[in-house]
PDB file of C-alpha atoms in Angstrom:
ATOM      1  CA  UNK B   1     121.632 120.831  80.339  1.00 42.00           C
ATOM      2  CA  UNK B   2     121.565 117.205  80.282  1.00 49.00           C
ATOM      3  CA  UNK B   3     124.278 115.208  77.857  1.00 53.00           C
ATOM      4  CA  UNK B   4     122.605 111.866  77.282  1.00 64.00           C
ATOM      5  CA  UNK B   5     121.999 111.866  73.792  1.00 80.00           C
ATOM      6  CA  UNK B   6     117.924 111.468  71.776  1.00 89.00           C
ATOM      7  CA  UNK B   7     116.671 108.054  71.495  1.00 96.00           C
ATOM      8  CA  UNK B   8     113.240 106.916  70.755  1.00 98.00           C
ATOM      9  CA  UNK B   9     111.417 103.852  72.207  1.00 98.00           C
ATOM     10  CA  UNK B  10     107.360 102.927  70.876  1.00 98.00           C
ATOM     11  CA  UNK B  11     104.741 100.649  71.527  1.00 98.00           C
ATOM     12  CA  UNK B  12     103.853  98.273  68.285  1.00 98.00           C
ATOM     13  CA  UNK B  13     100.144  97.500  67.294  1.00 97.00           C
ATOM     14  CA  UNK B  14      96.965  97.218  65.602  1.00 97.00           C
ATOM     15  CA  UNK B  15      93.902  98.761  67.116  1.00 96.00           C
ATOM     16  CA  UNK B  16      96.868 101.227  69.207  1.00 97.00           C
ATOM     17  CA  UNK B  17      95.278 104.041  69.683  1.00 93.00           C
ATOM     18  CA  UNK B  18      94.235 103.286  73.228  1.00 92.00           C
ATOM     19  CA  UNK B  19      97.436 102.469  74.640  1.00 96.00           C
ATOM     20  CA  UNK B  20      98.280 103.458  78.270  1.00 97.00           C
ATOM     21  CA  UNK B  21     102.166 103.107  77.313  1.00 98.00           C
ATOM     22  CA  UNK B  22     103.334 106.321  76.268  1.00 98.00           C
ATOM     23  CA  UNK B  23     102.369 107.734  79.409  1.00 98.00           C
ATOM     24  CA  UNK B  24     104.098 105.370  80.947  1.00 98.00           C
ATOM     25  CA  UNK B  25     107.099 105.123  79.204  1.00 98.00           C
ATOM     26  CA  UNK B  26     107.783 109.460  78.822  1.00 98.00           C
ATOM     27  CA  UNK B  27     107.052 109.958  82.486  1.00 98.00           C
ATOM     28  CA  UNK B  28     109.644 107.894  83.422  1.00 98.00           C
ATOM     29  CA  UNK B  29     112.001 108.708  81.143  1.00 98.00           C
ATOM     30  CA  UNK B  30     111.113 112.563  82.210  1.00 98.00           C
ATOM     31  CA  UNK B  31     111.971 111.527  85.970  1.00 98.00           C
ATOM     32  CA  UNK B  32     114.877 109.939  84.896  1.00 98.00           C
ATOM     33  CA  UNK B  33     116.674 112.970  83.437  1.00 97.00           C
ATOM     34  CA  UNK B  34     116.881 111.363  79.992  1.00 97.00           C
ATOM     35  CA  UNK B  35     115.775 113.959  77.762  1.00 94.00           C
ATOM     36  CA  UNK B  36     115.361 113.506  74.216  1.00 94.00           C
ATOM     37  CA  UNK B  37     113.914 110.011  74.820  1.00 98.00           C
ATOM     38  CA  UNK B  38     110.458 110.210  73.566  1.00 97.00           C
ATOM     39  CA  UNK B  39     108.582 106.741  73.415  1.00 98.00           C
ATOM     40  CA  UNK B  40     105.097 106.819  70.836  1.00 97.00           C
ATOM     41  CA  UNK B  41     102.552 104.810  69.554  1.00 98.00           C
ATOM     42  CA  UNK B  42     102.325 102.633  66.039  1.00 98.00           C
ATOM     43  CA  UNK B  43      99.766 101.786  63.844  1.00 98.00           C
ATOM     44  CA  UNK B  44     101.837  98.343  63.492  1.00 98.00           C
ATOM     45  CA  UNK B  45     100.402  95.194  62.282  1.00 98.00           C
ATOM     46  CA  UNK B  46     101.812  91.603  62.506  1.00 97.00           C
ATOM     47  CA  UNK B  47     102.277  91.570  59.137  1.00 98.00           C
ATOM     48  CA  UNK B  48     103.647  95.117  58.895  1.00 98.00           C
ATOM     49  CA  UNK B  49     105.947  94.286  61.893  1.00 98.00           C
ATOM     50  CA  UNK B  50     108.691  92.440  60.458  1.00 98.00           C
ATOM     51  CA  UNK B  51     109.034  95.467  57.462  1.00 98.00           C
ATOM     52  CA  UNK B  52     108.370  98.602  60.447  1.00 98.00           C
ATOM     53  CA  UNK B  53     110.967  96.742  62.266  1.00 98.00           C
ATOM     54  CA  UNK B  54     113.408  96.135  59.767  1.00 96.00           C
ATOM     55  CA  UNK B  55     113.282 100.602  59.667  1.00 96.00           C
ATOM     56  CA  UNK B  56     114.909 101.291  62.549  1.00 97.00           C
ATOM     57  CA  UNK B  57     118.089 103.149  62.853  1.00 96.00           C
ATOM     58  CA  UNK B  58     120.620 103.805  65.413  1.00 95.00           C
ATOM     59  CA  UNK B  59     118.375 106.362  67.780  1.00 97.00           C
ATOM     60  CA  UNK B  60     115.981 103.218  68.866  1.00 98.00           C
ATOM     61  CA  UNK B  61     116.003 101.503  71.578  1.00 98.00           C
ATOM     62  CA  UNK B  62     112.888  99.560  72.591  1.00 98.00           C
ATOM     63  CA  UNK B  63     110.273  98.613  71.103  1.00 98.00           C
ATOM     64  CA  UNK B  64     106.196  97.245  73.259  1.00 98.00           C
ATOM     65  CA  UNK B  65     104.749  95.222  71.241  1.00 98.00           C
ATOM     66  CA  UNK B  66     100.395  93.818  71.803  1.00 96.00           C
ATOM     67  CA  UNK B  67      98.540  92.313  69.674  1.00 93.00           C
ATOM     68  CA  UNK B  68      98.713  91.347  67.270  1.00 95.00           C
ATOM     69  CA  UNK B  69     102.605  91.559  66.951  1.00 96.00           C
ATOM     70  CA  UNK B  70     103.119  89.104  70.180  1.00 96.00           C
ATOM     71  CA  UNK B  71     104.546  86.024  67.826  1.00 95.00           C
ATOM     72  CA  UNK B  72     105.961  87.727  65.759  1.00 97.00           C
ATOM     73  CA  UNK B  73     108.328  89.979  67.734  1.00 98.00           C
ATOM     74  CA  UNK B  74     109.636  86.448  68.746  1.00 97.00           C
ATOM     75  CA  UNK B  75     110.331  85.711  65.283  1.00 97.00           C
ATOM     76  CA  UNK B  76     112.107  89.394  64.515  1.00 97.00           C
ATOM     77  CA  UNK B  77     114.917  89.103  67.464  1.00 98.00           C
ATOM     78  CA  UNK B  78     118.340  87.608  67.289  1.00 97.00           C
ATOM     79  CA  UNK B  79     117.950  86.556  70.914  1.00 98.00           C
ATOM     80  CA  UNK B  80     115.095  85.538  73.469  1.00 98.00           C
ATOM     81  CA  UNK B  81     115.057  85.144  77.044  1.00 97.00           C
ATOM     82  CA  UNK B  82     113.566  82.077  78.365  1.00 95.00           C
ATOM     83  CA  UNK B  83     110.385  82.734  79.575  1.00 95.00           C
ATOM     84  CA  UNK B  84     109.952  85.094  75.971  1.00 96.00           C
ATOM     85  CA  UNK B  85     110.414  81.357  74.087  1.00 95.00           C
ATOM     86  CA  UNK B  86     108.402  79.531  77.411  1.00 92.00           C
ATOM     87  CA  UNK B  87     105.734  81.894  76.426  1.00 94.00           C
ATOM     88  CA  UNK B  88     105.794  81.615  73.172  1.00 93.00           C
ATOM     89  CA  UNK B  89     105.057  85.816  72.392  1.00 94.00           C
ATOM     90  CA  UNK B  90     107.140  88.690  73.363  1.00 97.00           C
ATOM     91  CA  UNK B  91     105.563  91.963  74.721  1.00 98.00           C
ATOM     92  CA  UNK B  92     109.319  93.937  75.199  1.00 98.00           C
ATOM     93  CA  UNK B  93     111.871  93.673  71.752  1.00 98.00           C
ATOM     94  CA  UNK B  94     115.526  95.635  73.762  1.00 98.00           C
ATOM     95  CA  UNK B  95     118.466  96.279  71.839  1.00 97.00           C
ATOM     96  CA  UNK B  96     121.177  94.842  71.342  1.00 97.00           C
ATOM     97  CA  UNK B  97     125.487  95.776  71.229  1.00 94.00           C
ATOM     98  CA  UNK B  98     125.421  94.662  67.816  1.00 92.00           C
ATOM     99  CA  UNK B  99     122.391  96.122  66.824  1.00 93.00           C
ATOM    100  CA  UNK B 100     119.485  93.144  66.674  1.00 95.00           C
ATOM    101  CA  UNK B 101     117.400  92.348  69.222  1.00 98.00           C
ATOM    102  CA  UNK B 102     117.025  90.919  71.822  1.00 98.00           C
ATOM    103  CA  UNK B 103     112.779  89.814  73.041  1.00 98.00           C
ATOM    104  CA  UNK B 104     110.889  89.166  76.107  1.00 98.00           C
ATOM    105  CA  UNK B 105     108.221  88.510  77.640  1.00 97.00           C
ATOM    106  CA  UNK B 106     107.591  90.818  81.103  1.00 98.00           C
ATOM    107  CA  UNK B 107     103.612  90.375  80.869  1.00 97.00           C
ATOM    108  CA  UNK B 108     105.147  87.529  82.912  1.00 97.00           C
ATOM    109  CA  UNK B 109     106.692  90.333  85.805  1.00 97.00           C
ATOM    110  CA  UNK B 110     103.000  92.398  84.891  1.00 97.00           C
ATOM    111  CA  UNK B 111     101.030  88.871  86.037  1.00 95.00           C
ATOM    112  CA  UNK B 112     103.329  88.534  89.367  1.00 94.00           C
ATOM    113  CA  UNK B 113     103.325  91.945  90.259  1.00 95.00           C
ATOM    114  CA  UNK B 114      99.707  92.916  89.711  1.00 95.00           C
ATOM    115  CA  UNK B 115      98.820  89.201  91.860  1.00 92.00           C
ATOM    116  CA  UNK B 116     101.356  90.211  94.403  1.00 91.00           C
ATOM    117  CA  UNK B 117     101.478  93.906  94.883  1.00 92.00           C
ATOM    118  CA  UNK B 118      97.157  92.781  94.918  1.00 86.00           C
ATOM    119  CA  UNK B 119      98.009  91.796  98.379  1.00 74.00           C
ATOM    120  CA  UNK B 120      95.301  88.339  97.847  1.00 61.00           C
ATOM    121  CA  UNK B 121      97.781  85.670  96.746  1.00 62.00           C
ATOM    122  CA  UNK B 122      99.194  83.670  99.071  1.00 63.00           C
ATOM    123  CA  UNK B 123     101.521  80.159  98.309  1.00 59.00           C
ATOM    124  CA  UNK B 124      99.650  78.999 101.436  1.00 61.00           C
ATOM    125  CA  UNK B 125      96.935  79.089  99.823  1.00 61.00           C
ATOM    126  CA  UNK B 126      96.988  76.293  97.833  1.00 73.00           C
ATOM    127  CA  UNK B 127      99.226  75.081  94.901  1.00 89.00           C
ATOM    128  CA  UNK B 128      95.982  75.618  91.867  1.00 94.00           C
ATOM    129  CA  UNK B 129      95.766  78.330  89.652  1.00 95.00           C
ATOM    130  CA  UNK B 130      92.735  78.213  87.093  1.00 97.00           C
ATOM    131  CA  UNK B 131      92.956  80.071  83.929  1.00 98.00           C
ATOM    132  CA  UNK B 132      89.155  81.668  81.809  1.00 98.00           C
ATOM    133  CA  UNK B 133      90.925  82.099  78.148  1.00 96.00           C
ATOM    134  CA  UNK B 134      93.987  80.976  76.606  1.00 94.00           C
ATOM    135  CA  UNK B 135      95.085  84.409  74.672  1.00 90.00           C
ATOM    136  CA  UNK B 136      98.062  85.778  74.705  1.00 89.00           C
ATOM    137  CA  UNK B 137      97.184  87.213  78.616  1.00 91.00           C
ATOM    138  CA  UNK B 138      96.377  83.761  79.954  1.00 95.00           C
ATOM    139  CA  UNK B 139     100.343  82.221  78.429  1.00 95.00           C
ATOM    140  CA  UNK B 140     102.346  84.815  80.435  1.00 95.00           C
ATOM    141  CA  UNK B 141     100.136  84.311  83.637  1.00 95.00           C
ATOM    142  CA  UNK B 142     100.489  80.214  83.662  1.00 96.00           C
ATOM    143  CA  UNK B 143     104.084  81.167  82.849  1.00 94.00           C
ATOM    144  CA  UNK B 144     104.096  83.381  86.135  1.00 93.00           C
ATOM    145  CA  UNK B 145     102.933  81.154  88.677  1.00 93.00           C
ATOM    146  CA  UNK B 146     105.049  78.972  88.893  1.00 86.00           C
ATOM    147  CA  UNK B 147     107.460  81.864  89.870  1.00 88.00           C
ATOM    148  CA  UNK B 148     104.212  82.196  92.631  1.00 89.00           C
ATOM    149  CA  UNK B 149     104.310  78.040  93.909  1.00 88.00           C
ATOM    150  CA  UNK B 150     101.844  76.845  92.089  1.00 92.00           C
ATOM    151  CA  UNK B 151     102.004  74.188  90.542  1.00 92.00           C
ATOM    152  CA  UNK B 152      98.423  72.591  88.280  1.00 95.00           C
ATOM    153  CA  UNK B 153      96.791  75.237  86.179  1.00 97.00           C
ATOM    154  CA  UNK B 154      93.291  74.398  84.790  1.00 97.00           C
ATOM    155  CA  UNK B 155      92.200  76.189  81.401  1.00 98.00           C
ATOM    156  CA  UNK B 156      88.489  76.910  80.660  1.00 98.00           C
ATOM    157  CA  UNK B 157      87.706  77.789  77.367  1.00 97.00           C
ATOM    158  CA  UNK B 158      85.102  77.403  74.714  1.00 95.00           C
ATOM    159  CA  UNK B 159      87.420  75.039  72.035  1.00 96.00           C
ATOM    160  CA  UNK B 160      89.905  73.005  73.996  1.00 96.00           C
ATOM    161  CA  UNK B 161      92.089  72.303  70.517  1.00 94.00           C
ATOM    162  CA  UNK B 162      92.267  75.848  70.544  1.00 92.00           C
ATOM    163  CA  UNK B 163      94.313  76.012  73.768  1.00 96.00           C
ATOM    164  CA  UNK B 164      97.328  74.081  72.128  1.00 95.00           C
ATOM    165  CA  UNK B 165      99.969  77.433  72.398  1.00 93.00           C
ATOM    166  CA  UNK B 166      98.982  78.623  76.178  1.00 95.00           C
ATOM    167  CA  UNK B 167      98.647  75.002  77.249  1.00 97.00           C
ATOM    168  CA  UNK B 168     102.039  74.227  76.122  1.00 95.00           C
ATOM    169  CA  UNK B 169     103.003  77.081  78.025  1.00 94.00           C
ATOM    170  CA  UNK B 170     102.320  76.445  80.779  1.00 95.00           C
ATOM    171  CA  UNK B 171     103.959  72.334  80.528  1.00 95.00           C
ATOM    172  CA  UNK B 172     106.993  74.812  79.681  1.00 92.00           C
ATOM    173  CA  UNK B 173     106.713  76.432  82.779  1.00 91.00           C
ATOM    174  CA  UNK B 174     106.615  72.950  84.492  1.00 92.00           C
ATOM    175  CA  UNK B 175     102.989  72.693  85.703  1.00 94.00           C
ATOM    176  CA  UNK B 176     100.927  70.365  84.695  1.00 96.00           C
ATOM    177  CA  UNK B 177      97.920  71.673  82.921  1.00 97.00           C
ATOM    178  CA  UNK B 178      93.827  70.231  82.548  1.00 97.00           C
ATOM    179  CA  UNK B 179      92.085  72.027  79.413  1.00 98.00           C
ATOM    180  CA  UNK B 180      88.307  71.730  80.113  1.00 98.00           C
ATOM    181  CA  UNK B 181      85.295  72.658  77.590  1.00 97.00           C
ATOM    182  CA  UNK B 182      83.720  76.494  79.654  1.00 97.00           C
ATOM    183  CA  UNK B 183      80.118  74.662  78.558  1.00 95.00           C
ATOM    184  CA  UNK B 184      80.743  71.077  80.385  1.00 97.00           C
ATOM    185  CA  UNK B 185      81.544  73.614  83.320  1.00 96.00           C
ATOM    186  CA  UNK B 186      81.066  73.436  87.239  1.00 96.00           C
ATOM    187  CA  UNK B 187      82.738  76.066  87.267  1.00 96.00           C
ATOM    188  CA  UNK B 188      82.083  76.687  90.585  1.00 95.00           C
ATOM    189  CA  UNK B 189      83.567  72.734  92.245  1.00 96.00           C
ATOM    190  CA  UNK B 190      86.699  73.593  89.636  1.00 96.00           C
ATOM    191  CA  UNK B 191      87.023  76.720  91.870  1.00 94.00           C
ATOM    192  CA  UNK B 192      87.319  75.653  94.990  1.00 93.00           C
ATOM    193  CA  UNK B 193      90.302  74.140  95.614  1.00 90.00           C
ATOM    194  CA  UNK B 194      92.026  77.604  93.340  1.00 92.00           C
ATOM    195  CA  UNK B 195      94.533  79.642  94.554  1.00 91.00           C
ATOM    196  CA  UNK B 196      94.322  81.801  91.299  1.00 93.00           C
ATOM    197  CA  UNK B 197      91.725  83.035  88.884  1.00 95.00           C
ATOM    198  CA  UNK B 198      93.195  84.642  86.520  1.00 96.00           C
ATOM    199  CA  UNK B 199      90.333  85.623  83.949  1.00 96.00           C
ATOM    200  CA  UNK B 200      90.727  87.137  80.773  1.00 95.00           C
ATOM    201  CA  UNK B 201      87.157  86.913  79.045  1.00 95.00           C
ATOM    202  CA  UNK B 202      84.519  89.416  78.789  1.00 93.00           C
ATOM    203  CA  UNK B 203      82.974  90.485  81.254  1.00 92.00           C
ATOM    204  CA  UNK B 204      79.320  89.027  79.893  1.00 92.00           C
ATOM    205  CA  UNK B 205      80.494  85.526  79.600  1.00 93.00           C
ATOM    206  CA  UNK B 206      81.437  85.962  83.469  1.00 94.00           C
ATOM    207  CA  UNK B 207      78.524  87.980  85.092  1.00 94.00           C
ATOM    208  CA  UNK B 208      76.604  84.884  85.193  1.00 94.00           C
ATOM    209  CA  UNK B 209      79.214  83.092  87.204  1.00 95.00           C
ATOM    210  CA  UNK B 210      80.699  85.629  89.710  1.00 95.00           C
ATOM    211  CA  UNK B 211      79.678  84.070  92.564  1.00 93.00           C
ATOM    212  CA  UNK B 212      81.377  80.958  92.530  1.00 91.00           C
ATOM    213  CA  UNK B 213      84.269  82.628  90.306  1.00 95.00           C
ATOM    214  CA  UNK B 214      84.621  85.474  93.780  1.00 94.00           C
ATOM    215  CA  UNK B 215      85.278  82.519  96.670  1.00 91.00           C
ATOM    216  CA  UNK B 216      88.422  82.441  94.839  1.00 91.00           C
ATOM    217  CA  UNK B 217      91.326  83.902  97.627  1.00 88.00           C
ATOM    218  CA  UNK B 218      93.247  86.039  94.856  1.00 90.00           C
ATOM    219  CA  UNK B 219      91.436  87.337  91.859  1.00 94.00           C
ATOM    220  CA  UNK B 220      93.538  89.544  88.991  1.00 95.00           C
ATOM    221  CA  UNK B 221      90.149  90.386  86.388  1.00 95.00           C
ATOM    222  CA  UNK B 222      92.272  91.744  83.112  1.00 94.00           C
ATOM    223  CA  UNK B 223      89.068  93.551  81.845  1.00 88.00           C
ATOM    224  CA  UNK B 224      89.122  97.315  83.513  1.00 83.00           C
ATOM    225  CA  UNK B 225      87.698  98.956  81.141  1.00 81.00           C
ATOM    226  CA  UNK B 226      84.533  99.199  81.529  1.00 84.00           C
ATOM    227  CA  UNK B 227      85.145  99.694  85.523  1.00 87.00           C
ATOM    228  CA  UNK B 228      84.191  97.497  87.617  1.00 90.00           C
ATOM    229  CA  UNK B 229      83.157  94.496  86.559  1.00 92.00           C
ATOM    230  CA  UNK B 230      80.730  92.211  87.726  1.00 94.00           C
ATOM    231  CA  UNK B 231      83.719  89.883  88.751  1.00 95.00           C
ATOM    232  CA  UNK B 232      85.237  92.275  90.342  1.00 93.00           C
ATOM    233  CA  UNK B 233      82.021  93.978  91.798  1.00 93.00           C
ATOM    234  CA  UNK B 234      81.240  90.548  93.878  1.00 94.00           C
ATOM    235  CA  UNK B 235      85.073  89.314  94.952  1.00 93.00           C
ATOM    236  CA  UNK B 236      84.519  93.361  96.647  1.00 90.00           C
ATOM    237  CA  UNK B 237      81.232  92.396  97.876  1.00 93.00           C
ATOM    238  CA  UNK B 238      83.304  89.421  99.897  1.00 90.00           C
ATOM    239  CA  UNK B 239      86.379  91.818 100.667  1.00 83.00           C
ATOM    240  CA  UNK B 240      88.733  89.550  99.605  1.00 82.00           C
ATOM    241  CA  UNK B 241      92.152  90.659  96.595  1.00 87.00           C
ATOM    242  CA  UNK B 242      91.154  91.953  92.814  1.00 92.00           C
ATOM    243  CA  UNK B 243      93.916  93.229  90.660  1.00 94.00           C
ATOM    244  CA  UNK B 244      93.604  94.035  86.768  1.00 94.00           C
ATOM    245  CA  UNK B 245      94.371  94.616  84.190  1.00 94.00           C
ATOM    246  CA  UNK B 246      96.121  98.343  85.147  1.00 96.00           C
ATOM    247  CA  UNK B 247      97.560  96.466  87.556  1.00 96.00           C
ATOM    248  CA  UNK B 248      99.388  94.351  84.790  1.00 96.00           C
ATOM    249  CA  UNK B 249     100.340  96.988  82.608  1.00 97.00           C
ATOM    250  CA  UNK B 250     101.778  99.167  84.769  1.00 98.00           C
ATOM    251  CA  UNK B 251     104.416  95.967  86.638  1.00 98.00           C
ATOM    252  CA  UNK B 252     105.220  94.979  83.254  1.00 98.00           C
ATOM    253  CA  UNK B 253     106.165  98.853  82.073  1.00 98.00           C
ATOM    254  CA  UNK B 254     109.113  98.362  85.109  1.00 98.00           C
ATOM    255  CA  UNK B 255     110.840  96.125  83.428  1.00 98.00           C
ATOM    256  CA  UNK B 256     111.047  97.265  80.050  1.00 98.00           C
ATOM    257  CA  UNK B 257     111.961 100.855  80.447  1.00 98.00           C
ATOM    258  CA  UNK B 258     115.133  99.440  82.831  1.00 98.00           C
ATOM    259  CA  UNK B 259     115.757  97.289  79.652  1.00 98.00           C
ATOM    260  CA  UNK B 260     116.090 100.232  77.177  1.00 98.00           C
ATOM    261  CA  UNK B 261     117.434 102.618  79.160  1.00 98.00           C
ATOM    262  CA  UNK B 262     119.280 100.260  81.278  1.00 97.00           C
ATOM    263  CA  UNK B 263     117.862 102.533  85.451  1.00 98.00           C
ATOM    264  CA  UNK B 264     116.178 101.098  88.183  1.00 98.00           C
ATOM    265  CA  UNK B 265     112.091 102.388  87.042  1.00 98.00           C
ATOM    266  CA  UNK B 266     110.736 105.079  88.920  1.00 98.00           C
ATOM    267  CA  UNK B 267     108.395 103.329  90.339  1.00 98.00           C
ATOM    268  CA  UNK B 268     105.992 105.595  92.445  1.00 98.00           C
ATOM    269  CA  UNK B 269     106.119 107.861  89.055  1.00 98.00           C
ATOM    270  CA  UNK B 270     104.845 105.953  86.939  1.00 98.00           C
ATOM    271  CA  UNK B 271     102.027 104.668  88.742  1.00 98.00           C
ATOM    272  CA  UNK B 272     100.403 108.091  89.611  1.00 98.00           C
ATOM    273  CA  UNK B 273     101.333 108.870  85.853  1.00 98.00           C
ATOM    274  CA  UNK B 274      99.301 105.811  84.897  1.00 98.00           C
ATOM    275  CA  UNK B 275      96.599 107.184  87.319  1.00 97.00           C
ATOM    276  CA  UNK B 276      95.906 110.299  86.746  1.00 98.00           C
ATOM    277  CA  UNK B 277      95.427 109.364  82.871  1.00 97.00           C
ATOM    278  CA  UNK B 278      93.396 106.501  84.248  1.00 95.00           C
ATOM    279  CA  UNK B 279      91.183 108.942  85.874  1.00 95.00           C
ATOM    280  CA  UNK B 280      92.108 107.653  89.649  1.00 94.00           C
ATOM    281  CA  UNK B 281      89.582 104.982  89.288  1.00 92.00           C
ATOM    282  CA  UNK B 282      92.231 102.136  90.275  1.00 92.00           C
ATOM    283  CA  UNK B 283      94.962 103.002  93.169  1.00 92.00           C
ATOM    284  CA  UNK B 284      97.850 100.412  90.979  1.00 95.00           C
ATOM    285  CA  UNK B 285      99.151  99.555  94.689  1.00 94.00           C
ATOM    286  CA  UNK B 286     103.268  98.974  94.404  1.00 94.00           C
ATOM    287  CA  UNK B 287     104.501  95.350  95.255  1.00 80.00           C
TER     288      UNK B 287
END
């Protein structure tokens, strides 16, 4: 019989019913023999997040935070990792010995792990990245680019004024950043020398440009439902590699499990659980 004390963890967001994080975490806890540990989803928006966190007892070891609460999660934490500060947001809150919370952004691991596991990213391909969109996922992506050896990033957005937070994250990560207005940008020319493309915008916006975008050696399309997206189909037709939002979700969860439990994440178990929960639509390779 396990002598491990029961513990709780969960994901906060709004909407959160669709979250696959409980699948990943509960599979991990079972594989690690953590009887009595449970992870579930809680409908909590950014305004309610501080109050919710204050009510949690000592049995709570960690929280995953999805939209719209990632920036607030950073604010409620007593400590924060350098990468969470660089991104300006946190998707992970883990309990400190003092009872407070430590903020991290394992979304960075999600981006880096997804690109490496897909097998399409080779540092020798170049040092430039293109990101479509400038939301929270884009900010995590640019924070991970330095780890991949990239030095320049081009943000393509509908309204440049809304890209300030992500541009700031890129600069804090030591990257040179240029912001482009979508309507005024020749995407084929911009991506012709890129080593990596990260798409964070809806498929309909990208569909007219997929032939040009698919020429980039390594593509991360964070949209995975419905699958395949037009961009993914174009990349596959070129026999290139494409990483997805599900790959990101899987790889960011490894760090969360390890921070919450103090044990190595059972990666294959978590991968298999996610594949089963999503109908095996993607192979979800591991690094």
